Tab-separated table of C-alpha atoms in Angstrom:
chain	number	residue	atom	x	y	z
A	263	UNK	CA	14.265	38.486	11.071
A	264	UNK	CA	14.994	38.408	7.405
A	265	UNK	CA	12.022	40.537	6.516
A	266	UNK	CA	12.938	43.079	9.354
A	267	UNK	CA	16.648	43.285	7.766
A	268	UNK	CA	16.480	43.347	3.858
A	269	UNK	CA	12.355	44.327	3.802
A	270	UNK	CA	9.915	42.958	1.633
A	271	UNK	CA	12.541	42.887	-0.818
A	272	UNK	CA	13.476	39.437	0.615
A	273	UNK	CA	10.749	37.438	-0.707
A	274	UNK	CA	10.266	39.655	-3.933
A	275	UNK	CA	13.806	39.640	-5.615
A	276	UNK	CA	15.709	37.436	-7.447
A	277	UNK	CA	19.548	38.533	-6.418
A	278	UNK	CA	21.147	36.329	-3.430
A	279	UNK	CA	25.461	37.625	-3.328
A	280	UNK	CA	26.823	37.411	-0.257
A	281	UNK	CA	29.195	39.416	-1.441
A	282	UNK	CA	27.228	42.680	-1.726
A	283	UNK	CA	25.063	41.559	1.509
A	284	UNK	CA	22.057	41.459	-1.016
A	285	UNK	CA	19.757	38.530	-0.283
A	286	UNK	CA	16.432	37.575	-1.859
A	287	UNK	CA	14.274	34.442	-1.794
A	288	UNK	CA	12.024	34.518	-4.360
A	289	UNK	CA	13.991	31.731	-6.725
A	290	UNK	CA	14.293	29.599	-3.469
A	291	UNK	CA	10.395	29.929	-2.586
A	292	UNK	CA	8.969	29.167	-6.446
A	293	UNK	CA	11.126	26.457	-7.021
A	294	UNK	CA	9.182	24.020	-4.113
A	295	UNK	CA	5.379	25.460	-4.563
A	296	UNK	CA	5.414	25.370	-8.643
A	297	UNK	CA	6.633	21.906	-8.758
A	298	UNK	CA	4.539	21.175	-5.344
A	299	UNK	CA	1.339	22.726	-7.115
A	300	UNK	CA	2.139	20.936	-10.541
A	301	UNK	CA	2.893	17.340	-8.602
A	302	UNK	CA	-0.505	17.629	-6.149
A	303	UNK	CA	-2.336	18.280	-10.159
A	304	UNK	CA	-0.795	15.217	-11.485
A	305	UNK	CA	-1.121	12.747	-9.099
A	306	UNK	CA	-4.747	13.599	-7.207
A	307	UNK	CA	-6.102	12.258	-10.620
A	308	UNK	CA	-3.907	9.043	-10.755
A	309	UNK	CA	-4.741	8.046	-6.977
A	310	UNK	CA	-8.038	8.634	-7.238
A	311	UNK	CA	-8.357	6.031	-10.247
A	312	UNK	CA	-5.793	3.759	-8.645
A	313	UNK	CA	-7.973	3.626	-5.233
A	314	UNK	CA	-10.896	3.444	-7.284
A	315	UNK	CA	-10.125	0.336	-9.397
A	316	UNK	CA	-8.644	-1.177	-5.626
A	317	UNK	CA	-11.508	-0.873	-4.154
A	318	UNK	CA	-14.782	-1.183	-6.884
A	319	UNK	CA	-13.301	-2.669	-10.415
A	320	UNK	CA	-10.481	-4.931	-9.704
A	321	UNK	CA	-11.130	-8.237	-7.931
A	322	UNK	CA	-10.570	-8.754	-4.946
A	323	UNK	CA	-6.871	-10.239	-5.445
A	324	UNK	CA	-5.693	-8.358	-7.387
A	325	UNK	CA	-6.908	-5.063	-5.772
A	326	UNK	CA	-5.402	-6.334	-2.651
A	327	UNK	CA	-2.223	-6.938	-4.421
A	328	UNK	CA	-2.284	-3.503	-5.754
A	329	UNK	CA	-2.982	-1.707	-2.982
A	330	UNK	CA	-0.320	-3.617	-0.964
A	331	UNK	CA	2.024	-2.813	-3.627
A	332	UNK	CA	0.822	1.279	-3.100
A	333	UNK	CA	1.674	0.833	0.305
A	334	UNK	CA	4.877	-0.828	-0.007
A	335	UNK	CA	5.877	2.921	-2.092
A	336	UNK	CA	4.363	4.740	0.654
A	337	UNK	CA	7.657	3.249	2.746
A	338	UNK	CA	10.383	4.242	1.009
A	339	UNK	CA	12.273	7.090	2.369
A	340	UNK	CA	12.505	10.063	0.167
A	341	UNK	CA	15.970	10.303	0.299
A	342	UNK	CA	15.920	6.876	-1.529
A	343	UNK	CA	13.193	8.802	-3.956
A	344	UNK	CA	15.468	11.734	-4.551
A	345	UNK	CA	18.775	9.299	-5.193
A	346	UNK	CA	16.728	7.138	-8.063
A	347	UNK	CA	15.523	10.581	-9.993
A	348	UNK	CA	18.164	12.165	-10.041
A	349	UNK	CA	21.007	8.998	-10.842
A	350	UNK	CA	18.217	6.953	-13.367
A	351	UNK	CA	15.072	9.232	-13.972
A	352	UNK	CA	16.703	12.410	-14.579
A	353	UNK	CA	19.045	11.098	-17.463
A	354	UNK	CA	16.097	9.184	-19.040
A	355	UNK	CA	14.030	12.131	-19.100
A	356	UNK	CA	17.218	14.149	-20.665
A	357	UNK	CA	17.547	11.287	-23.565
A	358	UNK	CA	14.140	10.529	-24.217
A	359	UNK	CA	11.252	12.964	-22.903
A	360	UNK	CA	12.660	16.444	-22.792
A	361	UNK	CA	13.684	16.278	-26.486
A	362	UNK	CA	10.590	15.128	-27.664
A	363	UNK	CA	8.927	17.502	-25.864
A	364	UNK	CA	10.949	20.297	-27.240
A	365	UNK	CA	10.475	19.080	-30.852
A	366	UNK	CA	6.715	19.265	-30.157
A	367	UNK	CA	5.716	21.751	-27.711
A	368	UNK	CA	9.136	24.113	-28.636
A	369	UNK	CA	6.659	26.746	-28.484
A	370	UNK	CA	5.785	26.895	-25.182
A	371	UNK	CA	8.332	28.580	-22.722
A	372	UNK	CA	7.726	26.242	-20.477
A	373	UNK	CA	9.576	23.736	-22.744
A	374	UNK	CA	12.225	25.987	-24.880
A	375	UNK	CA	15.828	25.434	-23.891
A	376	UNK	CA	18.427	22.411	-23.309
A	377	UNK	CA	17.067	19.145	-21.758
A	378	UNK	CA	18.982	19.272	-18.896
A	379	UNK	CA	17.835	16.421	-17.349
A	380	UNK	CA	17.886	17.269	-13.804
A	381	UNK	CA	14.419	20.060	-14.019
A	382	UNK	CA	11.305	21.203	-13.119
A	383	UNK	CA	9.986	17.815	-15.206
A	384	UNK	CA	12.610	15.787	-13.116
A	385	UNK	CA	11.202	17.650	-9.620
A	386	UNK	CA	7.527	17.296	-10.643
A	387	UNK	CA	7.504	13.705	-11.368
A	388	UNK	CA	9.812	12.580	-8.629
A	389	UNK	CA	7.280	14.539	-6.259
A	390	UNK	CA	4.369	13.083	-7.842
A	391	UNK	CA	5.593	9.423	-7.775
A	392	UNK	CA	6.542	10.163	-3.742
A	393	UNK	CA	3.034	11.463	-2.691
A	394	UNK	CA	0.657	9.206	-4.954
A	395	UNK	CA	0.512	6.462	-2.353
A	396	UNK	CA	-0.565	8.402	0.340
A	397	UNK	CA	-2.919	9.821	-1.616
A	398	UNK	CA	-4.115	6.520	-2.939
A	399	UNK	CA	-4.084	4.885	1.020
A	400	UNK	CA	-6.325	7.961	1.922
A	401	UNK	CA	-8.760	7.830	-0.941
A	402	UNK	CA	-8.996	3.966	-0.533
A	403	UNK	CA	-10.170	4.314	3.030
A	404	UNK	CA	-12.391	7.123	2.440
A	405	UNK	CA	-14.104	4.885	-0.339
A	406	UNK	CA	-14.205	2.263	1.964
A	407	UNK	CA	-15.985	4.135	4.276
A	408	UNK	CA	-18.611	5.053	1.857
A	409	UNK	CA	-21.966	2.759	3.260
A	410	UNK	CA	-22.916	-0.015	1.055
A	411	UNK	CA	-26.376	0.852	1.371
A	412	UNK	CA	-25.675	4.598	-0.312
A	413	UNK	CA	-24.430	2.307	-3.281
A	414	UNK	CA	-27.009	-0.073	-3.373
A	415	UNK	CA	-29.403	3.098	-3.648
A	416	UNK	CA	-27.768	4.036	-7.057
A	417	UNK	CA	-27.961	0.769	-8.128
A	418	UNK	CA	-31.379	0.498	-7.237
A	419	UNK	CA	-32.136	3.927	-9.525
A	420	UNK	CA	-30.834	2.368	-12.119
A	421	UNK	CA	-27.365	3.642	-11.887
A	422	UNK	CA	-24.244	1.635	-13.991
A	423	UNK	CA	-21.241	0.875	-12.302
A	424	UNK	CA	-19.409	4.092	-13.347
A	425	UNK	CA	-22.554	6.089	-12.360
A	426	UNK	CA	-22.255	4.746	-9.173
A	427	UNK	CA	-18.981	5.404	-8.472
A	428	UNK	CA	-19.338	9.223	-10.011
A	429	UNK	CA	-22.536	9.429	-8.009
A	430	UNK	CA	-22.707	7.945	-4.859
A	431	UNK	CA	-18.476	6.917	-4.358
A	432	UNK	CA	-16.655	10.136	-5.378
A	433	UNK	CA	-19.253	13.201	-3.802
């Protein structure tokens, strides 16, 4: 209905007054999939290693420990998420990160301005902490399913333990 009443214009521009009946979405539509896109980057890499050393470096213990403790995240509601960065991550990053990364990568325009605090930083990591235990609970049973016998068959070529895991665990 949108699209039929302002056009394409609705998902193209930038101008939303209510005033002058002139609506766009564009702001309201980057927003979610640059800091989605940015958060899925960050935290495929850190689940993958964190349901790697669960399930093939850590012993036993402790990996079950871990991945308890993974799962435990995986419960909290993201309301709860949303509350704790934006009342105690949010001003840290303001304080400590943002200027720091503004003295170094000034440069950048992805870095220029005020630290603010509450940003696309703030949004990226909040999402990122939120979805790295599911992502770690997946990859842990998907390594679990790998056969022991596919494993045993690197060993067997003469594979290390981080061959074997780059060969035969991560394909």
């Amino acid at each position: 209905p949108s699209i039929r009443k302002f056009g394409w214009h609705f998902i193209t521009g930038r101008e939303w007054d209510a005033v002058q009946e002139e609506f766009a979405a564009l702001p309201f539509l980057y927003g979610p999939v640059v800091s989605s896109i940015l958060a899925i980057l960050l935290a495929t890499p850190l689940s993958v290693g964190t349901a790697l050393f669960v399930t093939e470096i850590a012993p036993s213990k402790l990996g079950n420990m871990v991945a308890a403790l993974v799962e435990l995240l995986a419960a909290i509601p993201s309301v709860i998420y949303g509350l704790w960065g934006v009342l105690v991550m949010a001003p840290w990053l303001q304080q400590t990160v943002q200027p720091f990364l503004i003295d170094r990568f000034g440069f950048l325009p992805f870095f220029q301005g005020a630290p603010y605090g509450v940003s696309m930083l703030a949004a990226v990591f909040i999402l990122m902490i939120m979805i790295v235990p599911i992502i770690t609970s997946i990859t842990k049973e998907v390594l679990l399913a790998v056969p022991g016998s596919q494993k045993e068959a690197a060993y067997a070529l003469g594979a290390t333990r981080w061959e074997m895991m780059r060969v035969a665990l991560l394909p």
